[in-house]
């Protein structure tokens, strides 16, 4: 497990001018609105509400930067797939993502968060393919596992893997921000991403 000595909110940004300076590797979280990205971060760092969570999907329309142990960062990206937002907000979302993924030099990997209960949406599939095509390492986390029985996990994970063309569903991390399931596995995966960084430099 990574020891979280310090976790702090740095800033919110809507474009590159607002990003914090490049200090250490960065791991971004992408996923549908309300899927549980912010809750995943909070559970990962063991803080109740550092990343703002809520019941109003589509509320987080900015990139939120969190710095961990003064060494590396999580970026909570604005969620996609919220039907009720205007065309303008959708176009704006696309621009924000494109700018982030193409310009952020210290981005090391993306954690794509999906809901274990549902087959990935077209937008989930597009996001996954987009990241793969860009050569950005992507780790899929299926969250809200507490909402279905353990006996159902395998079936759901294999459907998720199939939709995203992931060869082996065991690669997907089963997670719950409610119970803490999957936190050690995600810590380990993050540690591995960060250690690759140390090897290059
Ligand atoms: P946006 O910022 O709007 O994109 O949403 P988000 O992806 O950050 O989701 P958020 O973490 O705010 O969670 C949305 C809702 O789902 C909240 O009511 C959370 O309490 C709930 N939730 C998140 N993760 C879990 C989980 O693992 N289990 C359960 N039961 N509820 C969860
Ligand atoms: Mg959020």
Tab-separated table of C-alpha atoms and ligand atoms in Angstrom:
chain	number	residue	atom	x	y	z
A	1	UNK	CA	0.000	0.000	0.000
A	2	UNK	CA	1.075	3.519	-0.705
A	3	UNK	CA	1.287	5.523	2.486
A	4	UNK	CA	-0.722	8.668	1.989
A	5	UNK	CA	1.114	11.213	4.102
A	6	UNK	CA	-0.457	14.217	2.480
A	7	UNK	CA	-3.288	14.875	0.065
A	8	UNK	CA	-4.364	18.323	-0.959
A	9	UNK	CA	-6.573	20.012	-3.483
A	10	UNK	CA	-4.422	22.178	-5.734
A	11	UNK	CA	-6.703	23.895	-8.206
A	12	UNK	CA	-9.526	23.605	-10.733
A	13	UNK	CA	-8.915	24.487	-14.362
A	14	UNK	CA	-10.855	24.734	-17.588
A	15	UNK	CA	-7.849	25.094	-19.892
A	16	UNK	CA	-4.078	24.706	-20.048
A	17	UNK	CA	-3.477	28.199	-18.693
A	18	UNK	CA	-5.079	27.107	-15.459
A	19	UNK	CA	-3.174	23.836	-15.014
A	20	UNK	CA	-0.718	23.749	-12.131
A	21	UNK	CA	2.975	23.622	-13.034
A	22	UNK	CA	4.414	20.273	-14.127
A	23	UNK	CA	5.734	18.689	-10.976
A	24	UNK	CA	5.816	14.932	-10.911
A	25	UNK	CA	3.706	12.325	-12.655
A	26	UNK	CA	-0.031	12.704	-13.060
A	27	UNK	CA	-2.804	10.103	-13.211
A	28	UNK	CA	-6.187	11.187	-14.542
A	29	UNK	CA	-9.617	9.740	-13.824
A	30	UNK	CA	-12.162	9.535	-16.604
A	31	UNK	CA	-15.692	8.222	-16.559
A	32	UNK	CA	-19.358	8.896	-16.907
A	33	UNK	CA	-20.869	11.572	-14.706
A	34	UNK	CA	-21.901	10.221	-11.336
A	35	UNK	CA	-20.034	6.949	-11.837
A	36	UNK	CA	-17.987	7.556	-8.705
A	37	UNK	CA	-14.673	9.126	-9.785
A	38	UNK	CA	-14.467	11.588	-6.914
A	39	UNK	CA	-15.559	8.945	-4.408
A	40	UNK	CA	-12.868	6.618	-5.750
A	41	UNK	CA	-10.211	9.270	-5.107
A	42	UNK	CA	-11.477	9.955	-1.598
A	43	UNK	CA	-11.410	6.279	-0.681
A	44	UNK	CA	-8.001	5.827	-2.273
A	45	UNK	CA	-6.491	8.619	-0.187
A	46	UNK	CA	-8.677	7.842	2.814
A	47	UNK	CA	-10.189	11.308	3.118
A	48	UNK	CA	-13.895	11.631	3.473
A	49	UNK	CA	-14.541	14.509	1.134
A	50	UNK	CA	-11.392	16.026	-0.352
A	51	UNK	CA	-12.719	15.443	-3.863
A	52	UNK	CA	-16.204	16.848	-4.025
A	53	UNK	CA	-18.873	14.216	-4.553
A	54	UNK	CA	-22.540	14.579	-5.067
A	55	UNK	CA	-25.813	13.561	-6.551
A	56	UNK	CA	-25.884	16.153	-9.291
A	57	UNK	CA	-24.281	14.555	-12.332
A	58	UNK	CA	-22.577	16.909	-14.698
A	59	UNK	CA	-21.825	19.396	-11.978
A	60	UNK	CA	-18.077	18.984	-12.121
A	61	UNK	CA	-17.259	20.761	-15.374
A	62	UNK	CA	-13.648	21.422	-14.595
A	63	UNK	CA	-10.430	19.502	-14.169
A	64	UNK	CA	-9.626	19.191	-10.482
A	65	UNK	CA	-6.016	18.628	-9.489
A	66	UNK	CA	-5.074	16.839	-6.263
A	67	UNK	CA	-1.498	16.518	-5.111
A	68	UNK	CA	-0.460	13.422	-3.208
A	69	UNK	CA	2.570	13.232	-0.886
A	70	UNK	CA	4.018	16.310	-2.639
A	71	UNK	CA	5.122	13.874	-5.339
A	72	UNK	CA	2.413	13.106	-7.848
A	73	UNK	CA	-1.144	14.097	-8.725
A	74	UNK	CA	-4.598	12.814	-9.452
A	75	UNK	CA	-6.695	14.763	-11.931
A	76	UNK	CA	-10.431	14.333	-11.580
A	77	UNK	CA	-11.690	14.952	-15.116
A	78	UNK	CA	-15.202	16.209	-15.838
A	79	UNK	CA	-17.625	13.344	-16.414
A	80	UNK	CA	-19.208	12.510	-19.739
A	81	UNK	CA	-22.480	11.042	-20.869
A	82	UNK	CA	-24.827	13.234	-18.947
A	83	UNK	CA	-27.814	13.557	-21.261
A	84	UNK	CA	-29.243	16.777	-19.891
A	85	UNK	CA	-26.307	19.070	-20.568
A	86	UNK	CA	-26.489	21.486	-23.502
A	87	UNK	CA	-24.668	21.048	-26.809
A	88	UNK	CA	-22.440	23.916	-25.831
A	89	UNK	CA	-21.334	22.172	-22.638
A	90	UNK	CA	-20.700	18.959	-24.577
A	91	UNK	CA	-18.538	20.744	-27.150
A	92	UNK	CA	-16.712	22.482	-24.368
A	93	UNK	CA	-16.109	19.170	-22.616
A	94	UNK	CA	-14.560	17.765	-25.806
A	95	UNK	CA	-12.214	20.726	-26.074
A	96	UNK	CA	-11.178	20.456	-22.434
A	97	UNK	CA	-10.387	16.761	-22.792
A	98	UNK	CA	-8.576	17.109	-26.100
A	99	UNK	CA	-6.403	19.880	-24.707
A	100	UNK	CA	-5.603	17.943	-21.567
A	101	UNK	CA	-4.772	14.653	-23.281
A	102	UNK	CA	-2.713	16.210	-26.047
A	103	UNK	CA	-0.813	18.806	-24.021
A	104	UNK	CA	-0.251	17.444	-20.539
A	105	UNK	CA	3.286	16.103	-20.653
A	106	UNK	CA	3.340	14.521	-17.211
A	107	UNK	CA	0.216	12.415	-17.786
A	108	UNK	CA	1.281	8.820	-17.160
A	109	UNK	CA	-1.974	6.873	-17.179
A	110	UNK	CA	-5.730	7.167	-17.050
A	111	UNK	CA	-7.949	5.320	-14.639
A	112	UNK	CA	-11.196	4.782	-16.523
A	113	UNK	CA	-14.000	4.300	-14.047
A	114	UNK	CA	-17.058	2.288	-15.067
A	115	UNK	CA	-20.091	1.098	-13.133
A	116	UNK	CA	-19.872	-2.645	-12.535
A	117	UNK	CA	-23.646	-2.948	-12.930
A	118	UNK	CA	-23.793	-1.715	-16.517
A	119	UNK	CA	-22.397	-2.692	-19.878
A	120	UNK	CA	-20.090	0.186	-20.896
A	121	UNK	CA	-21.920	2.886	-22.854
A	122	UNK	CA	-20.925	4.013	-26.336
A	123	UNK	CA	-19.173	6.947	-24.675
A	124	UNK	CA	-17.239	4.611	-22.372
A	125	UNK	CA	-16.200	2.608	-25.411
A	126	UNK	CA	-15.193	5.726	-27.332
A	127	UNK	CA	-13.181	7.064	-24.419
A	128	UNK	CA	-11.400	3.741	-24.027
A	129	UNK	CA	-10.585	3.504	-27.742
A	130	UNK	CA	-9.463	7.144	-27.815
A	131	UNK	CA	-6.981	6.584	-24.989
A	132	UNK	CA	-5.662	3.372	-26.540
A	133	UNK	CA	-5.236	5.079	-29.911
A	134	UNK	CA	-3.253	7.839	-28.243
A	135	UNK	CA	-1.031	5.255	-26.594
A	136	UNK	CA	-2.080	6.444	-23.144
A	137	UNK	CA	-1.991	3.570	-20.643
A	138	UNK	CA	-5.503	2.976	-19.354
A	139	UNK	CA	-6.539	1.017	-16.324
A	140	UNK	CA	-10.206	0.109	-16.000
A	141	UNK	CA	-11.799	0.152	-12.561
A	142	UNK	CA	-15.317	-1.216	-12.120
A	143	UNK	CA	-16.781	0.578	-9.143
A	144	UNK	CA	-19.956	0.352	-7.020
A	145	UNK	CA	-19.300	-3.378	-6.604
A	146	UNK	CA	-21.160	-3.219	-3.289
A	147	UNK	CA	-24.354	-2.682	-5.298
A	148	UNK	CA	-24.386	-6.222	-6.698
A	149	UNK	CA	-23.671	-9.565	-5.049
A	150	UNK	CA	-20.200	-11.023	-5.211
A	151	UNK	CA	-21.471	-13.962	-7.255
A	152	UNK	CA	-22.414	-11.542	-10.045
A	153	UNK	CA	-19.058	-9.787	-10.341
A	154	UNK	CA	-17.424	-12.201	-12.778
A	155	UNK	CA	-20.310	-12.104	-15.222
A	156	UNK	CA	-20.436	-8.307	-15.177
A	157	UNK	CA	-16.666	-7.919	-15.450
A	158	UNK	CA	-16.506	-10.212	-18.456
A	159	UNK	CA	-19.233	-8.171	-20.181
A	160	UNK	CA	-17.295	-4.979	-19.465
A	161	UNK	CA	-14.079	-6.546	-20.768
A	162	UNK	CA	-15.803	-7.700	-23.918
A	163	UNK	CA	-17.312	-4.284	-24.665
A	164	UNK	CA	-13.947	-2.570	-24.179
A	165	UNK	CA	-11.938	-5.273	-25.984
A	166	UNK	CA	-9.927	-6.089	-22.900
A	167	UNK	CA	-8.475	-9.584	-23.384
A	168	UNK	CA	-8.794	-10.744	-19.786
A	169	UNK	CA	-11.402	-9.476	-17.338
A	170	UNK	CA	-9.114	-10.192	-14.401
A	171	UNK	CA	-7.152	-7.069	-15.384
A	172	UNK	CA	-10.138	-4.951	-14.368
A	173	UNK	CA	-10.020	-3.813	-10.756
A	174	UNK	CA	-13.238	-4.410	-8.833
A	175	UNK	CA	-13.800	-1.453	-6.526
A	176	UNK	CA	-16.147	0.024	-3.992
A	177	UNK	CA	-15.808	3.461	-2.478
A	178	UNK	CA	-18.377	2.302	0.048
A	179	UNK	CA	-16.546	-0.759	1.414
A	180	UNK	CA	-12.950	-0.110	0.320
A	181	UNK	CA	-12.896	-3.180	-1.889
A	182	UNK	CA	-10.116	-2.915	-4.475
A	183	UNK	CA	-8.235	-0.135	-2.701
A	184	UNK	CA	-5.089	-2.271	-2.096
A	185	UNK	CA	-5.120	-3.442	-5.735
A	186	UNK	CA	-5.477	0.111	-6.992
A	187	UNK	CA	-2.695	1.287	-4.690
A	188	UNK	CA	-0.486	-1.399	-6.158
A	189	UNK	CA	-1.368	-0.450	-9.736
A	190	UNK	CA	-0.685	3.227	-9.032
A	191	UNK	CA	2.601	2.353	-7.382
A	192	UNK	CA	3.603	0.464	-10.500
A	193	UNK	CA	2.700	3.398	-12.761
A	194	UNK	CA	4.724	5.742	-10.557
A	195	UNK	CA	7.708	3.399	-10.363
A	196	UNK	CA	7.923	3.222	-14.159
A	197	UNK	CA	8.331	6.954	-14.023
A	198	UNK	CA	11.315	6.722	-11.705
A	199	UNK	CA	13.030	4.263	-14.028
A	200	UNK	CA	12.945	6.662	-17.011
A	201	UNK	CA	14.366	9.648	-15.189
B	1	LIG	P1	-19.225	13.786	-11.431
B	1	LIG	O1	-18.231	14.596	-10.671
B	1	LIG	O2	-20.573	14.408	-11.516
B	1	LIG	O3	-18.722	13.389	-12.786
B	1	LIG	O4	-19.482	12.401	-10.608
B	1	LIG	P2	-18.398	11.388	-9.996
B	1	LIG	O5	-18.030	10.395	-11.027
B	1	LIG	O6	-17.284	12.131	-9.357
B	1	LIG	O7	-19.266	10.620	-8.892
B	1	LIG	P3	-19.262	10.824	-7.309
B	1	LIG	O8	-18.000	10.309	-6.720
B	1	LIG	O9	-19.682	12.205	-6.971
B	1	LIG	O10	-20.411	9.764	-6.892
B	1	LIG	C1	-21.736	9.867	-7.371
B	1	LIG	C2	-22.687	9.170	-6.397
B	1	LIG	O11	-22.409	7.766	-6.351
B	1	LIG	C3	-22.575	9.660	-4.949
B	1	LIG	O12	-23.861	9.702	-4.399
B	1	LIG	C4	-21.706	8.606	-4.287
B	1	LIG	O13	-21.955	8.477	-2.918
B	1	LIG	C5	-22.126	7.345	-5.031
B	1	LIG	N1	-21.023	6.342	-5.088
B	1	LIG	C6	-19.802	6.519	-5.592
B	1	LIG	N2	-19.044	5.404	-5.500
B	1	LIG	C7	-19.828	4.473	-4.892
B	1	LIG	C8	-19.632	3.106	-4.512
B	1	LIG	O14	-18.587	2.487	-4.708
B	1	LIG	N3	-20.703	2.471	-3.927
B	1	LIG	C9	-21.888	3.086	-3.713
B	1	LIG	N4	-22.873	2.377	-3.161
B	1	LIG	N5	-22.110	4.377	-4.047
B	1	LIG	C10	-21.094	5.064	-4.634
B	2	LIG	MG1	-16.814	14.151	-9.364
